[in-house]
C-alpha cells in the first residue's frame, strides 16, 4: 500500500470514528423559561420595528456628511494635475449596535476605480459613524464615490 493511500484510509477511519462517536451526543431539549412579567404584570415592551432600508439610508447620510472633507483632504491631493480626474469608488460595510454606534467597518475598493493612497487616507480620516437607534444590530453598505 502506498503512503498516500494509507493516509487517505487513516483519514477516512478517523472521520468515521468521529461521526459514530459524536452521533451519540445528540442535543438534548432544554426547558424554556417563560419571560418574567414586569412589576405591573405586563410583558416587557417590544423594541422599535426593524427596518433595514431606513438603517441603510441613515448610514449613507452619515457617510455623506463627511464626503466633502474627505474629498478635500484625500481625493484632490492624490489626483492633482490629472485630466479628467479618475473616479474612486469605495464600498463600506458597517455594523451598528442596537444604540446606533458603529462596531465594525470594512471597505472594498472597486476594480478600475481605486487609488490606494486615497483609500488609506479616507480610512485614516473617517471617524466612526453613528445612526439613530435601530433597536438591534444592523448592517449597512453605503458607497463613497469621488469626484
Short mmCIF file of N, CA and C in Angstrom, two decimals, residues 42-94:
data_model
loop_
_atom_site.label_atom_id
_atom_site.label_comp_id
_atom_site.label_asym_id
_atom_site.label_seq_id
_atom_site.Cartn_x
_atom_site.Cartn_y
_atom_site.Cartn_z
N UNK A 42 -47.43 43.20 33.16
CA UNK A 42 -47.44 43.26 31.70
C UNK A 42 -46.10 42.77 31.16
N UNK A 43 -46.09 42.19 29.96
CA UNK A 43 -44.81 41.78 29.37
C UNK A 43 -43.96 43.00 29.06
N UNK A 44 -42.63 42.81 28.99
CA UNK A 44 -41.76 43.96 28.69
C UNK A 44 -42.10 44.54 27.31
N UNK A 45 -41.93 45.85 27.14
CA UNK A 45 -42.28 46.47 25.85
C UNK A 45 -41.36 45.99 24.74
N UNK A 46 -41.93 45.87 23.57
CA UNK A 46 -41.16 45.44 22.40
C UNK A 46 -40.32 46.62 21.90
N UNK A 47 -39.19 46.30 21.30
CA UNK A 47 -38.32 47.34 20.75
C UNK A 47 -38.93 47.92 19.49
N UNK A 48 -38.30 48.94 18.93
CA UNK A 48 -38.84 49.54 17.71
C UNK A 48 -38.78 48.56 16.55
N UNK A 49 -39.66 48.77 15.60
CA UNK A 49 -39.70 47.89 14.43
C UNK A 49 -38.40 48.01 13.65
N UNK A 50 -37.90 46.91 13.16
CA UNK A 50 -36.65 46.86 12.42
C UNK A 50 -36.90 47.15 10.95
N UNK A 51 -36.16 48.09 10.42
CA UNK A 51 -36.30 48.45 9.01
C UNK A 51 -34.91 48.61 8.42
N UNK A 52 -34.47 47.63 7.64
CA UNK A 52 -33.14 47.63 7.06
C UNK A 52 -32.94 48.81 6.11
N UNK A 53 -33.94 49.13 5.32
CA UNK A 53 -33.82 50.24 4.35
C UNK A 53 -33.58 51.56 5.07
N UNK A 54 -34.25 51.78 6.19
CA UNK A 54 -34.07 53.01 6.95
C UNK A 54 -32.66 53.08 7.52
N UNK A 55 -32.18 51.98 8.08
CA UNK A 55 -30.83 51.95 8.62
C UNK A 55 -29.80 52.16 7.52
N UNK A 56 -30.03 51.59 6.35
CA UNK A 56 -29.14 51.78 5.21
C UNK A 56 -29.09 53.26 4.82
N UNK A 57 -30.24 53.90 4.80
CA UNK A 57 -30.30 55.32 4.43
C UNK A 57 -29.62 56.19 5.48
N UNK A 58 -29.81 55.87 6.76
CA UNK A 58 -29.14 56.63 7.82
C UNK A 58 -27.62 56.51 7.71
N UNK A 59 -27.12 55.31 7.40
CA UNK A 59 -25.68 55.11 7.24
C UNK A 59 -25.16 55.90 6.05
N UNK A 60 -25.90 55.89 4.95
CA UNK A 60 -25.49 56.66 3.76
C UNK A 60 -25.46 58.15 4.07
N UNK A 61 -26.43 58.64 4.84
CA UNK A 61 -26.47 60.05 5.22
C UNK A 61 -25.29 60.40 6.13
N UNK A 62 -24.98 59.51 7.07
CA UNK A 62 -23.87 59.75 7.99
C UNK A 62 -22.55 59.80 7.23
N UNK A 63 -22.40 58.94 6.23
CA UNK A 63 -21.18 58.94 5.40
C UNK A 63 -21.15 60.20 4.53
N UNK A 64 -22.28 60.59 3.97
CA UNK A 64 -22.35 61.77 3.10
C UNK A 64 -21.95 63.04 3.85
N UNK A 65 -22.18 63.06 5.15
CA UNK A 65 -21.82 64.21 5.97
C UNK A 65 -20.31 64.48 5.88
N UNK A 66 -19.49 63.45 5.69
CA UNK A 66 -18.03 63.58 5.69
C UNK A 66 -17.43 63.65 4.28
N UNK A 67 -18.24 63.53 3.24
CA UNK A 67 -17.71 63.42 1.88
C UNK A 67 -16.87 64.62 1.47
N UNK A 68 -17.35 65.82 1.69
CA UNK A 68 -16.62 67.00 1.21
C UNK A 68 -15.28 67.14 1.92
N UNK A 69 -15.24 66.91 3.21
CA UNK A 69 -13.96 66.99 3.95
C UNK A 69 -12.98 65.92 3.44
N UNK A 70 -13.49 64.72 3.16
CA UNK A 70 -12.63 63.65 2.64
C UNK A 70 -12.16 63.96 1.23
N UNK A 71 -13.01 64.60 0.43
CA UNK A 71 -12.63 64.98 -0.93
C UNK A 71 -11.46 65.97 -0.87
N UNK A 72 -11.57 66.97 0.01
CA UNK A 72 -10.53 67.99 0.13
C UNK A 72 -9.23 67.42 0.70
N UNK A 73 -9.34 66.55 1.68
CA UNK A 73 -8.14 66.04 2.37
C UNK A 73 -7.49 64.86 1.67
N UNK A 74 -8.26 64.03 0.99
CA UNK A 74 -7.72 62.77 0.46
C UNK A 74 -7.73 62.68 -1.07
N UNK A 75 -8.87 62.98 -1.68
CA UNK A 75 -9.00 62.76 -3.12
C UNK A 75 -8.26 63.81 -3.95
N UNK A 76 -8.54 65.08 -3.72
CA UNK A 76 -7.96 66.13 -4.55
C UNK A 76 -6.42 66.15 -4.52
N UNK A 77 -5.78 66.00 -3.35
CA UNK A 77 -4.32 65.97 -3.37
C UNK A 77 -3.75 64.77 -4.14
N UNK A 78 -4.48 63.66 -4.20
CA UNK A 78 -3.97 62.45 -4.87
C UNK A 78 -4.11 62.53 -6.39
N UNK A 79 -5.03 63.34 -6.88
CA UNK A 79 -5.27 63.38 -8.33
C UNK A 79 -4.94 64.74 -8.94
N UNK A 80 -4.22 65.57 -8.21
CA UNK A 80 -3.89 66.90 -8.70
C UNK A 80 -3.15 66.78 -10.04
N UNK A 81 -3.57 67.57 -11.02
CA UNK A 81 -2.93 67.58 -12.33
C UNK A 81 -3.43 66.54 -13.30
N UNK A 82 -4.28 65.64 -12.90
CA UNK A 82 -4.81 64.61 -13.82
C UNK A 82 -6.08 65.13 -14.47
N UNK A 83 -6.13 65.04 -15.78
CA UNK A 83 -7.32 65.49 -16.51
C UNK A 83 -7.82 64.36 -17.38
N UNK A 84 -9.04 63.94 -17.30
CA UNK A 84 -10.01 64.25 -16.26
C UNK A 84 -9.64 63.50 -14.97
N UNK A 85 -10.12 63.98 -13.82
CA UNK A 85 -9.80 63.27 -12.58
C UNK A 85 -10.42 61.88 -12.58
N UNK A 86 -9.65 60.87 -12.20
CA UNK A 86 -10.16 59.50 -12.24
C UNK A 86 -11.19 59.25 -11.14
N UNK A 87 -12.14 58.37 -11.41
CA UNK A 87 -13.11 58.05 -10.37
C UNK A 87 -12.49 57.14 -9.31
N UNK A 88 -12.93 57.31 -8.09
CA UNK A 88 -12.55 56.43 -6.98
C UNK A 88 -13.84 56.03 -6.29
N UNK A 89 -14.06 54.72 -6.17
CA UNK A 89 -15.29 54.19 -5.57
C UNK A 89 -14.90 53.26 -4.42
N UNK A 90 -15.39 53.58 -3.23
CA UNK A 90 -15.18 52.75 -2.05
C UNK A 90 -16.53 52.29 -1.52
N UNK A 91 -16.68 51.00 -1.36
CA UNK A 91 -17.91 50.48 -0.75
C UNK A 91 -17.58 50.07 0.67
N UNK A 92 -18.35 50.58 1.61
CA UNK A 92 -18.12 50.28 3.02
C UNK A 92 -19.13 49.25 3.50
N UNK A 93 -18.72 48.48 4.47
CA UNK A 93 -19.61 47.53 5.15
C UNK A 93 -19.58 47.90 6.63
N UNK A 94 -20.66 48.47 7.11
CA UNK A 94 -20.75 48.91 8.50
C UNK A 94 -21.65 47.97 9.29
#
